[in-house]
PDB file of C-alpha atoms in Angstrom:
ATOM      1  CA  MET A 130       0.000   0.000   0.000  1.00  0.00           C
ATOM      2  CA  GLY A 131       2.843   2.363   0.879  1.00  0.00           C
ATOM      3  CA  LEU A 132       4.574   1.729  -2.442  1.00  0.00           C
ATOM      4  CA  THR A 133       1.338   2.380  -4.322  1.00  0.00           C
ATOM      5  CA  ARG A 134       0.841   5.657  -2.442  1.00  0.00           C
ATOM      6  CA  ASP A 135       4.409   6.754  -3.180  1.00  0.00           C
ATOM      7  CA  PHE A 136       3.932   5.838  -6.841  1.00  0.00           C
ATOM      8  CA  PHE A 137       0.889   8.054  -7.317  1.00  0.00           C
ATOM      9  CA  ILE A 138       2.407  10.931  -5.344  1.00  0.00           C
ATOM     10  CA  SER A 139       5.449  10.809  -7.633  1.00  0.00           C
ATOM     11  CA  LEU A 140       3.147  10.828 -10.655  1.00  0.00           C
ATOM     12  CA  SER A 141       1.306  13.868  -9.261  1.00  0.00           C
ATOM     13  CA  LYS A 142       4.574  15.830  -9.404  1.00  0.00           C
ATOM     14  CA  ASN A 143       5.336  14.948 -13.025  1.00  0.00           C
ATOM     15  CA  GLN A 144       5.025  18.149 -15.065  1.00  0.00           C
ATOM     16  CA  LEU A 145       5.177  16.371 -18.430  1.00  0.00           C
ATOM     17  CA  LEU A 146       2.242  14.136 -17.558  1.00  0.00           C
ATOM     18  CA  ASN A 147       0.389  17.143 -16.134  1.00  0.00           C
ATOM     19  CA  SER A 148       0.772  18.989 -19.444  1.00  0.00           C
ATOM     20  CA  SER A 149      -0.330  15.930 -21.416  1.00  0.00           C
ATOM     21  CA  ALA A 150      -3.352  15.415 -19.176  1.00  0.00           C
ATOM     22  CA  LYS A 151      -4.795  18.768 -20.243  1.00  0.00           C
ATOM     23  CA  LYS A 152      -5.159  17.343 -23.743  1.00  0.00           C
ATOM     24  CA  TRP A 153      -7.021  14.274 -22.531  1.00  0.00           C
ATOM     25  CA  GLY A 154      -9.912  16.123 -20.939  1.00  0.00           C
ATOM     26  CA  LEU A 155     -11.482  14.484 -17.889  1.00  0.00           C
ATOM     27  CA  LYS A 156     -10.713  10.934 -18.927  1.00  0.00           C
ATOM     28  CA  LEU A 157      -9.204   8.032 -16.983  1.00  0.00           C
ATOM     29  CA  GLY A 158     -11.889   8.334 -14.306  1.00  0.00           C
ATOM     30  CA  ALA A 159     -11.127  11.925 -13.310  1.00  0.00           C
ATOM     31  CA  SER A 160     -14.663  13.048 -14.192  1.00  0.00           C
ATOM     32  CA  LYS A 161     -15.854  11.081 -11.164  1.00  0.00           C
ATOM     33  CA  VAL A 162     -13.973  13.379  -8.797  1.00  0.00           C
ATOM     34  CA  VAL A 163     -13.543  16.632 -10.751  1.00  0.00           C
ATOM     35  CA  ALA A 164     -16.635  18.771 -11.406  1.00  0.00           C
ATOM     36  CA  GLY A 165     -15.913  19.709 -14.994  1.00  0.00           C
ATOM     37  CA  THR A 166     -13.324  21.837 -16.746  1.00  0.00           C
ATOM     38  CA  ASP A 167     -15.217  25.152 -16.813  1.00  0.00           C
ATOM     39  CA  ILE A 168     -17.321  27.395 -14.566  1.00  0.00           C
ATOM     40  CA  ASP A 169     -20.665  26.443 -16.151  1.00  0.00           C
ATOM     41  CA  SER A 170     -20.240  22.711 -15.567  1.00  0.00           C
ATOM     42  CA  MET A 171     -18.909  23.300 -12.053  1.00  0.00           C
ATOM     43  CA  MET A 172     -21.862  25.539 -11.171  1.00  0.00           C
ATOM     44  CA  LYS A 173     -24.316  22.801 -12.131  1.00  0.00           C
ATOM     45  CA  SER A 174     -22.612  20.504  -9.630  1.00  0.00           C
ATOM     46  CA  VAL A 175     -22.620  23.163  -6.908  1.00  0.00           C
ATOM     47  CA  LYS A 176     -26.319  23.893  -7.411  1.00  0.00           C
ATOM     48  CA  GLU A 177     -27.105  20.192  -7.137  1.00  0.00           C
ATOM     49  CA  LEU A 178     -25.171  20.022  -3.875  1.00  0.00           C
ATOM     50  CA  ASN A 179     -27.009  23.100  -2.579  1.00  0.00           C
ATOM     51  CA  SER A 180     -30.342  21.434  -3.404  1.00  0.00           C
ATOM     52  CA  ASN A 181     -29.361  18.687  -0.956  1.00  0.00           C
ATOM     53  CA  GLY A 182     -28.498  21.161   1.800  1.00  0.00           C
ATOM     54  CA  ILE A 183     -24.768  20.954   1.104  1.00  0.00           C
ATOM     55  CA  SER A 184     -22.414  23.899   0.704  1.00  0.00           C
ATOM     56  CA  ALA A 185     -19.315  23.875  -1.512  1.00  0.00           C
ATOM     57  CA  THR A 186     -15.731  25.010  -1.321  1.00  0.00           C
ATOM     58  CA  ILE A 187     -14.572  25.497  -4.895  1.00  0.00           C
ATOM     59  CA  ASP A 188     -11.032  24.852  -6.072  1.00  0.00           C
ATOM     60  CA  ASN A 189     -10.084  26.236  -9.486  1.00  0.00           C
ATOM     61  CA  LEU A 190      -7.315  23.705 -10.024  1.00  0.00           C
ATOM     62  CA  GLY A 191      -3.800  24.792 -10.915  1.00  0.00           C
ATOM     63  CA  GLU A 192      -0.294  23.496 -10.250  1.00  0.00           C
ATOM     64  CA  PHE A 193       3.299  23.826 -11.469  1.00  0.00           C
ATOM     65  CA  VAL A 194       3.066  27.615 -11.635  1.00  0.00           C
ATOM     66  CA  TYR A 195       6.539  29.102 -11.923  1.00  0.00           C
ATOM     67  CA  SER A 196       5.992  32.270 -13.982  1.00  0.00           C
ATOM     68  CA  ARG A 197       4.230  35.570 -13.353  1.00  0.00           C
ATOM     69  CA  GLU A 198       2.156  35.083 -16.472  1.00  0.00           C
ATOM     70  CA  GLU A 199       0.797  31.729 -15.279  1.00  0.00           C
ATOM     71  CA  ALA A 200       0.092  33.111 -11.804  1.00  0.00           C
ATOM     72  CA  LEU A 201      -1.760  36.136 -13.166  1.00  0.00           C
ATOM     73  CA  HIS A 202      -3.814  33.859 -15.405  1.00  0.00           C
ATOM     74  CA  ALA A 203      -4.704  31.714 -12.386  1.00  0.00           C
ATOM     75  CA  LYS A 204      -5.648  34.826 -10.400  1.00  0.00           C
ATOM     76  CA  THR A 205      -7.965  35.941 -13.202  1.00  0.00           C
ATOM     77  CA  ASN A 206      -9.639  32.515 -13.205  1.00  0.00           C
ATOM     78  CA  ILE A 207     -10.145  32.706  -9.435  1.00  0.00           C
ATOM     79  CA  LEU A 208     -11.616  36.204  -9.625  1.00  0.00           C
ATOM     80  CA  GLU A 209     -13.988  35.035 -12.358  1.00  0.00           C
ATOM     81  CA  THR A 210     -15.044  32.127 -10.150  1.00  0.00           C
ATOM     82  CA  LEU A 211     -15.777  34.520  -7.274  1.00  0.00           C
ATOM     83  CA  GLU A 212     -17.882  36.635  -9.631  1.00  0.00           C
ATOM     84  CA  ALA A 213     -19.761  33.498 -10.667  1.00  0.00           C
ATOM     85  CA  ILE A 214     -20.447  32.511  -7.047  1.00  0.00           C
ATOM     86  CA  GLN A 215     -21.935  35.949  -6.498  1.00  0.00           C
ATOM     87  CA  ALA A 216     -23.882  36.016  -9.780  1.00  0.00           C
ATOM     88  CA  HIS A 217     -25.388  32.550  -9.278  1.00  0.00           C
ATOM     89  CA  ALA A 218     -26.064  33.211  -5.572  1.00  0.00           C
ATOM     90  CA  VAL A 219     -24.844  29.731  -4.621  1.00  0.00           C
ATOM     91  CA  ASN A 220     -23.846  28.611  -1.129  1.00  0.00           C
ATOM     92  CA  ALA A 221     -20.104  28.343  -1.694  1.00  0.00           C
ATOM     93  CA  HIS A 222     -16.666  29.674  -0.851  1.00  0.00           C
ATOM     94  CA  MET A 223     -13.233  29.075  -2.395  1.00  0.00           C
ATOM     95  CA  SER A 224     -10.117  27.086  -1.596  1.00  0.00           C
ATOM     96  CA  ILE A 225      -6.849  28.338  -3.100  1.00  0.00           C
ATOM     97  CA  LYS A 226      -3.283  27.052  -3.269  1.00  0.00           C
ATOM     98  CA  LEU A 227      -0.707  29.798  -2.867  1.00  0.00           C
ATOM     99  CA  THR A 228       1.651  28.208  -5.384  1.00  0.00           C
ATOM    100  CA  GLN A 229      -1.103  28.656  -7.966  1.00  0.00           C
ATOM    101  CA  VAL A 230      -0.983  32.437  -7.553  1.00  0.00           C
ATOM    102  CA  GLY A 231       2.766  32.838  -7.464  1.00  0.00           C
ATOM    103  CA  LEU A 232       4.299  31.646  -4.183  1.00  0.00           C
ATOM    104  CA  ASP A 233       7.089  29.867  -6.097  1.00  0.00           C
ATOM    105  CA  VAL A 234       7.634  32.994  -8.202  1.00  0.00           C
ATOM    106  CA  ASP A 235       7.919  35.665  -5.509  1.00  0.00           C
ATOM    107  CA  TYR A 236       6.429  35.962  -2.020  1.00  0.00           C
ATOM    108  CA  LYS A 237       5.388  39.631  -2.293  1.00  0.00           C
ATOM    109  CA  PHE A 238       3.918  39.041  -5.752  1.00  0.00           C
ATOM    110  CA  CYS A 239       1.852  36.169  -4.328  1.00  0.00           C
ATOM    111  CA  LEU A 240       0.748  38.314  -1.382  1.00  0.00           C
ATOM    112  CA  GLU A 241      -0.487  41.078  -3.686  1.00  0.00           C
ATOM    113  CA  ASN A 242      -2.413  38.553  -5.772  1.00  0.00           C
ATOM    114  CA  MET A 243      -4.009  37.127  -2.646  1.00  0.00           C
ATOM    115  CA  LYS A 244      -4.930  40.579  -1.330  1.00  0.00           C
ATOM    116  CA  GLU A 245      -6.824  41.240  -4.558  1.00  0.00           C
ATOM    117  CA  ILE A 246      -8.617  37.906  -4.314  1.00  0.00           C
ATOM    118  CA  VAL A 247      -9.493  38.188  -0.624  1.00  0.00           C
ATOM    119  CA  ALA A 248     -10.643  41.801  -1.054  1.00  0.00           C
ATOM    120  CA  LEU A 249     -13.092  40.856  -3.823  1.00  0.00           C
ATOM    121  CA  ALA A 250     -14.293  37.866  -1.771  1.00  0.00           C
ATOM    122  CA  ALA A 251     -14.809  40.120   1.262  1.00  0.00           C
ATOM    123  CA  SER A 252     -16.956  42.496  -0.779  1.00  0.00           C
ATOM    124  CA  TYR A 253     -19.241  39.542  -1.552  1.00  0.00           C
ATOM    125  CA  ASP A 254     -19.018  38.041   1.972  1.00  0.00           C
ATOM    126  CA  ILE A 255     -17.251  34.968   0.605  1.00  0.00           C
ATOM    127  CA  PHE A 256     -14.720  33.057   2.694  1.00  0.00           C
ATOM    128  CA  ILE A 257     -11.295  32.141   1.257  1.00  0.00           C
ATOM    129  CA  ASN A 258      -9.546  29.034   2.522  1.00  0.00           C
ATOM    130  CA  ILE A 259      -5.821  28.768   1.817  1.00  0.00           C
ATOM    131  CA  ASP A 260      -5.099  25.120   1.064  1.00  0.00           C
ATOM    132  CA  MET A 261      -2.022  23.733   2.774  1.00  0.00           C
ATOM    133  CA  GLU A 262       0.590  22.234   0.492  1.00  0.00           C
ATOM    134  CA  ASP A 263       3.767  20.266   1.189  1.00  0.00           C
ATOM    135  CA  TYR A 264       6.035  20.995   4.129  1.00  0.00           C
ATOM    136  CA  GLY A 265       8.392  23.086   2.006  1.00  0.00           C
ATOM    137  CA  HIS A 266       5.642  25.709   1.630  1.00  0.00           C
ATOM    138  CA  LEU A 267       4.255  25.464   5.168  1.00  0.00           C
ATOM    139  CA  GLN A 268       5.905  28.390   6.945  1.00  0.00           C
ATOM    140  CA  GLN A 269       5.472  30.753   4.006  1.00  0.00           C
ATOM    141  CA  THR A 270       1.774  29.874   3.974  1.00  0.00           C
ATOM    142  CA  PHE A 271       1.399  30.761   7.659  1.00  0.00           C
ATOM    143  CA  ASP A 272       3.414  33.961   7.172  1.00  0.00           C
ATOM    144  CA  LEU A 273       1.253  35.073   4.272  1.00  0.00           C
ATOM    145  CA  LEU A 274      -1.929  34.199   6.152  1.00  0.00           C
ATOM    146  CA  ASP A 275      -0.771  36.354   9.073  1.00  0.00           C
ATOM    147  CA  GLU A 276      -0.318  39.317   6.740  1.00  0.00           C
ATOM    148  CA  LEU A 277      -3.764  38.852   5.201  1.00  0.00           C
ATOM    149  CA  LEU A 278      -5.381  38.590   8.639  1.00  0.00           C
ATOM    150  CA  GLN A 279      -4.098  42.059   9.480  1.00  0.00           C
ATOM    151  CA  GLU A 280      -6.578  43.443   6.924  1.00  0.00           C
ATOM    152  CA  TYR A 281      -9.247  40.780   6.409  1.00  0.00           C
ATOM    153  CA  ASP A 282     -11.245  38.319   8.503  1.00  0.00           C
ATOM    154  CA  ASN A 283     -12.653  36.203   5.643  1.00  0.00           C
ATOM    155  CA  VAL A 284      -9.572  34.034   5.272  1.00  0.00           C
ATOM    156  CA  GLY A 285      -8.278  30.884   6.959  1.00  0.00           C
ATOM    157  CA  THR A 286      -6.193  27.823   6.216  1.00  0.00           C
ATOM    158  CA  VAL A 287      -5.643  24.103   6.836  1.00  0.00           C
ATOM    159  CA  ILE A 288      -3.961  22.210   9.666  1.00  0.00           C
ATOM    160  CA  GLN A 289      -2.538  18.765   8.836  1.00  0.00           C
ATOM    161  CA  SER A 290      -2.624  16.363  11.762  1.00  0.00           C
ATOM    162  CA  TYR A 291       0.351  14.276  10.639  1.00  0.00           C
ATOM    163  CA  LEU A 292       2.795  17.133  11.278  1.00  0.00           C
ATOM    164  CA  TYR A 293       4.472  17.323  14.693  1.00  0.00           C
ATOM    165  CA  ARG A 294       4.081  21.108  14.835  1.00  0.00           C
ATOM    166  CA  SER A 295       0.329  21.141  14.180  1.00  0.00           C
ATOM    167  CA  GLU A 296      -0.755  21.371  17.814  1.00  0.00           C
ATOM    168  CA  LYS A 297       1.360  24.489  18.291  1.00  0.00           C
ATOM    169  CA  ASP A 298       0.091  25.963  15.017  1.00  0.00           C
ATOM    170  CA  LEU A 299      -3.475  25.294  16.123  1.00  0.00           C
ATOM    171  CA  GLU A 300      -2.922  27.265  19.321  1.00  0.00           C
ATOM    172  CA  SER A 301      -1.576  30.261  17.400  1.00  0.00           C
ATOM    173  CA  LEU A 302      -4.659  30.256  15.146  1.00  0.00           C
ATOM    174  CA  GLN A 303      -7.335  29.602  17.747  1.00  0.00           C
ATOM    175  CA  ASP A 304      -9.379  32.623  16.606  1.00  0.00           C
ATOM    176  CA  VAL A 305      -9.183  31.771  12.886  1.00  0.00           C
ATOM    177  CA  ARG A 306     -11.537  29.572  10.876  1.00  0.00           C
ATOM    178  CA  LEU A 307      -9.615  26.397   9.996  1.00  0.00           C
ATOM    179  CA  ARG A 308     -10.002  23.115   8.154  1.00  0.00           C
ATOM    180  CA  LEU A 309      -8.506  20.073   9.889  1.00  0.00           C
ATOM    181  CA  VAL A 310      -7.212  17.202   7.744  1.00  0.00           C
ATOM    182  CA  LYS A 311      -4.974  14.196   8.240  1.00  0.00           C
ATOM    183  CA  GLY A 312      -2.586  15.245   5.447  1.00  0.00           C
ATOM    184  CA  ALA A 313      -2.167  14.250   1.790  1.00  0.00           C
ATOM    185  CA  TYR A 314       1.542  14.676   1.070  1.00  0.00           C
ATOM    186  CA  LYS A 315       4.462  12.366   1.725  1.00  0.00           C
ATOM    187  CA  GLU A 316       6.608  13.935   4.442  1.00  0.00           C
ATOM    188  CA  ASN A 317       9.627  12.419   6.161  1.00  0.00           C
ATOM    189  CA  GLU A 318       9.693  11.161   9.739  1.00  0.00           C
ATOM    190  CA  GLU A 319      11.642  14.202  10.919  1.00  0.00           C
ATOM    191  CA  VAL A 320       8.581  16.430  10.505  1.00  0.00           C
ATOM    192  CA  SER A 321       5.586  14.107  10.480  1.00  0.00           C
ATOM    193  CA  LEU A 322       3.959  11.109  12.044  1.00  0.00           C
ATOM    194  CA  GLN A 323       4.111   8.031   9.811  1.00  0.00           C
ATOM    195  CA  GLY A 324       1.654   5.465  11.167  1.00  0.00           C
ATOM    196  CA  LYS A 325      -2.080   5.566  10.489  1.00  0.00           C
ATOM    197  CA  GLN A 326      -3.074   4.973  14.104  1.00  0.00           C
ATOM    198  CA  GLU A 327      -0.913   7.757  15.509  1.00  0.00           C
ATOM    199  CA  ILE A 328      -2.062  10.149  12.791  1.00  0.00           C
ATOM    200  CA  ASP A 329      -5.714   9.300  13.552  1.00  0.00           C
ATOM    201  CA  GLU A 330      -5.154   9.769  17.277  1.00  0.00           C
ATOM    202  CA  ASN A 331      -3.519  13.157  16.766  1.00  0.00           C
ATOM    203  CA  TYR A 332      -6.301  14.141  14.366  1.00  0.00           C
ATOM    204  CA  MET A 333      -8.962  13.494  17.007  1.00  0.00           C
ATOM    205  CA  LYS A 334      -6.874  15.303  19.624  1.00  0.00           C
ATOM    206  CA  LEU A 335      -6.723  18.402  17.412  1.00  0.00           C
ATOM    207  CA  ILE A 336     -10.425  18.195  16.543  1.00  0.00           C
ATOM    208  CA  LYS A 337     -11.463  18.015  20.204  1.00  0.00           C
ATOM    209  CA  SER A 338      -9.203  20.920  21.076  1.00  0.00           C
ATOM    210  CA  ARG A 339     -10.803  23.047  18.354  1.00  0.00           C
ATOM    211  CA  LEU A 340     -14.365  22.082  19.216  1.00  0.00           C
ATOM    212  CA  LEU A 341     -13.778  23.187  22.804  1.00  0.00           C
ATOM    213  CA  GLY A 342     -12.521  26.528  21.514  1.00  0.00           C
ATOM    214  CA  LYS A 343     -14.569  29.297  19.899  1.00  0.00           C
ATOM    215  CA  ALA A 344     -13.682  29.499  16.188  1.00  0.00           C
ATOM    216  CA  PHE A 345     -15.528  27.698  13.392  1.00  0.00           C
ATOM    217  CA  THR A 346     -13.899  24.417  12.366  1.00  0.00           C
ATOM    218  CA  SER A 347     -14.172  22.306   9.217  1.00  0.00           C
ATOM    219  CA  ILE A 348     -13.522  18.614   9.851  1.00  0.00           C
ATOM    220  CA  ALA A 349     -12.450  17.117   6.533  1.00  0.00           C
ATOM    221  CA  THR A 350     -12.512  13.321   6.486  1.00  0.00           C
ATOM    222  CA  HIS A 351     -14.162  10.349   4.796  1.00  0.00           C
ATOM    223  CA  ASP A 352     -13.448   8.154   7.833  1.00  0.00           C
ATOM    224  CA  HIS A 353     -16.800   7.141   9.334  1.00  0.00           C
ATOM    225  CA  ASN A 354     -15.106   6.140  12.596  1.00  0.00           C
ATOM    226  CA  ILE A 355     -13.713   9.658  13.016  1.00  0.00           C
ATOM    227  CA  ILE A 356     -17.087  11.151  12.082  1.00  0.00           C
ATOM    228  CA  ASP A 357     -18.904   9.005  14.640  1.00  0.00           C
ATOM    229  CA  GLU A 358     -16.406   9.967  17.332  1.00  0.00           C
ATOM    230  CA  VAL A 359     -16.823  13.668  16.512  1.00  0.00           C
ATOM    231  CA  LYS A 360     -20.613  13.346  16.720  1.00  0.00           C
ATOM    232  CA  LYS A 361     -20.360  11.659  20.111  1.00  0.00           C
ATOM    233  CA  PHE A 362     -17.890  14.244  21.451  1.00  0.00           C
ATOM    234  CA  ALA A 363     -20.086  17.122  20.259  1.00  0.00           C
ATOM    235  CA  ARG A 364     -23.136  15.644  21.989  1.00  0.00           C
ATOM    236  CA  GLN A 365     -21.303  14.976  25.243  1.00  0.00           C
ATOM    237  CA  ASN A 366     -19.919  18.516  25.354  1.00  0.00           C
ATOM    238  CA  ASN A 367     -23.048  20.329  24.144  1.00  0.00           C
ATOM    239  CA  ILE A 368     -21.230  21.755  21.136  1.00  0.00           C
ATOM    240  CA  PRO A 369     -23.778  23.334  18.759  1.00  0.00           C
ATOM    241  CA  PHE A 370     -23.869  22.416  15.080  1.00  0.00           C
ATOM    242  CA  SER A 371     -23.191  26.071  14.275  1.00  0.00           C
ATOM    243  CA  ARG A 372     -19.605  25.714  15.531  1.00  0.00           C
ATOM    244  CA  PHE A 373     -18.385  23.138  13.034  1.00  0.00           C
ATOM    245  CA  GLU A 374     -18.976  21.349   9.758  1.00  0.00           C
ATOM    246  CA  PHE A 375     -17.952  18.131   8.068  1.00  0.00           C
ATOM    247  CA  GLN A 376     -16.217  18.220   4.713  1.00  0.00           C
ATOM    248  CA  MET A 377     -15.623  15.582   2.054  1.00  0.00           C
ATOM    249  CA  LEU A 378     -14.298  15.571  -1.473  1.00  0.00           C
ATOM    250  CA  TYR A 379     -16.558  15.768  -4.515  1.00  0.00           C
ATOM    251  CA  GLY A 380     -17.371  12.312  -5.844  1.00  0.00           C
ATOM    252  CA  PHE A 381     -16.631  10.386  -2.642  1.00  0.00           C
ATOM    253  CA  ARG A 382     -19.176   8.875  -0.220  1.00  0.00           C
ATOM    254  CA  THR A 383     -21.950  10.976  -1.735  1.00  0.00           C
ATOM    255  CA  GLU A 384     -24.718   9.165   0.145  1.00  0.00           C
ATOM    256  CA  MET A 385     -22.993   9.787   3.469  1.00  0.00           C
ATOM    257  CA  GLN A 386     -22.625  13.453   2.550  1.00  0.00           C
ATOM    258  CA  LYS A 387     -26.367  13.749   1.956  1.00  0.00           C
ATOM    259  CA  GLU A 388     -27.171  11.808   5.118  1.00  0.00           C
ATOM    260  CA  LEU A 389     -25.036  14.038   7.342  1.00  0.00           C
ATOM    261  CA  ALA A 390     -26.709  17.105   5.861  1.00  0.00           C
ATOM    262  CA  LYS A 391     -30.135  15.550   6.501  1.00  0.00           C
ATOM    263  CA  GLU A 392     -29.135  14.938  10.106  1.00  0.00           C
ATOM    264  CA  GLY A 393     -28.700  18.682  10.469  1.00  0.00           C
ATOM    265  CA  TYR A 394     -24.919  18.922  10.409  1.00  0.00           C
ATOM    266  CA  ASN A 395     -23.287  21.685   8.411  1.00  0.00           C
ATOM    267  CA  PHE A 396     -21.722  19.994   5.420  1.00  0.00           C
ATOM    268  CA  THR A 397     -19.414  21.268   2.701  1.00  0.00           C
ATOM    269  CA  THR A 398     -18.141  19.406  -0.347  1.00  0.00           C
ATOM    270  CA  TYR A 399     -14.722  20.242  -1.778  1.00  0.00           C
ATOM    271  CA  VAL A 400     -15.438  20.852  -5.472  1.00  0.00           C
ATOM    272  CA  PRO A 401     -12.402  20.931  -7.796  1.00  0.00           C
ATOM    273  CA  PHE A 402     -12.723  21.961 -11.426  1.00  0.00           C
ATOM    274  CA  GLY A 403     -10.641  23.175 -14.340  1.00  0.00           C
ATOM    275  CA  GLN A 404      -8.240  21.993 -17.019  1.00  0.00           C
ATOM    276  CA  ASP A 405      -5.390  21.424 -14.555  1.00  0.00           C
ATOM    277  CA  TRP A 406      -6.884  18.340 -12.894  1.00  0.00           C
ATOM    278  CA  TYR A 407      -4.045  15.842 -13.189  1.00  0.00           C
ATOM    279  CA  GLY A 408      -2.052  16.482  -9.982  1.00  0.00           C
ATOM    280  CA  TYR A 409      -5.209  16.599  -7.871  1.00  0.00           C
ATOM    281  CA  PHE A 410      -6.441  13.299  -9.335  1.00  0.00           C
ATOM    282  CA  MET A 411      -3.121  11.514  -8.728  1.00  0.00           C
ATOM    283  CA  ARG A 412      -3.111  12.607  -5.058  1.00  0.00           C
ATOM    284  CA  ARG A 413      -6.630  11.216  -4.624  1.00  0.00           C
ATOM    285  CA  LEU A 414      -5.393   7.872  -5.951  1.00  0.00           C
ATOM    286  CA  ALA A 415      -2.401   8.092  -3.611  1.00  0.00           C
ATOM    287  CA  GLU A 416      -4.625   8.716  -0.575  1.00  0.00           C
ATOM    288  CA  ARG A 417      -6.902   5.791  -1.329  1.00  0.00           C
ATOM    289  CA  PRO A 418      -5.424   3.374  -3.892  1.00  0.00           C
ATOM    290  CA  GLN A 419      -8.778   1.592  -3.986  1.00  0.00           C
ATOM    291  CA  ASN A 420      -9.919   4.636  -5.920  1.00  0.00           C
ATOM    292  CA  ILE A 421      -8.129   3.012  -8.848  1.00  0.00           C
ATOM    293  CA  ASN A 422     -11.458   1.195  -9.236  1.00  0.00           C
ATOM    294  CA  LEU A 423     -12.863   4.525 -10.429  1.00  0.00           C
ATOM    295  CA  VAL A 424     -10.356   4.490 -13.255  1.00  0.00           C
ATOM    296  CA  LEU A 425     -10.986   0.870 -14.180  1.00  0.00           C
ATOM    297  CA  LYS A 426     -14.764   1.225 -14.165  1.00  0.00           C
ATOM    298  CA  SER A 427     -14.525   4.363 -16.275  1.00  0.00           C
ATOM    299  CA  MET A 428     -12.321   2.666 -18.846  1.00  0.00           C
ATOM    300  CA  VAL A 429     -14.523  -0.422 -19.018  1.00  0.00           C
ATOM    301  CA  SER A 430     -17.683   1.649 -19.427  1.00  0.00           C
ATOM    302  CA  LYS A 431     -16.341   3.582 -22.422  1.00  0.00           C
TER     303      LYS A 431
END
């Protein structure tokens, strides 16, 4: 299982395959987990989610951005998506990777791009979640978030439970809206926990700490055991539904998503879309190699 995970993570970082994938369209099963390549197709998916009482966090996919031109193009796409959220009056916010808008080009350039994005989102009362990337970008992400928080309150980020430093980071952001995840990148043992059980245990520890605090928390997991434990903890500690939400990825455990929403829990689906879907899709296969079945079924059905 570990070798399979490493294999797909290595594929996700392959720029040549990423470029080729754009020519394929959403083939090889990606259409199961990516909500189209353009705003119109994505909006149809978001409206369907909304009709089931589910909100959306929209990710206009983009990776391997190393030039100002590419970053500015990505920023334009994100601004257009924010305009579409407002125009269609859907229940949605956005998730953004800083590397997509220039973090690997220049820090200040990225910060200016993000200020423009967050400012437009604030004018529409739309929240912006900064997706956490690999450990090499971690501190810069926190630094940039701190600068944005000096001017705006509609921005937050992600805490990954497999990192040793996450508990300390959580304490420093106790007043900020956060998404808690287990972690999707391969990090070495010097900075992260390696075993599933210890990662799960730390994840629940961080979740409980947040739920006993005061800021809104997104709990992003497909693990029904974690979800059941969160439900039980919330009941035992009289934590209102208004303080937290569950999140899952588009295309995964859709019936459970609907059921949690029916039970009255706040629920948000992570909705990725766009031409640059390849890296995202490979990481989903790395997280759960059984998702390869999506690929096989798609190929057989064609």
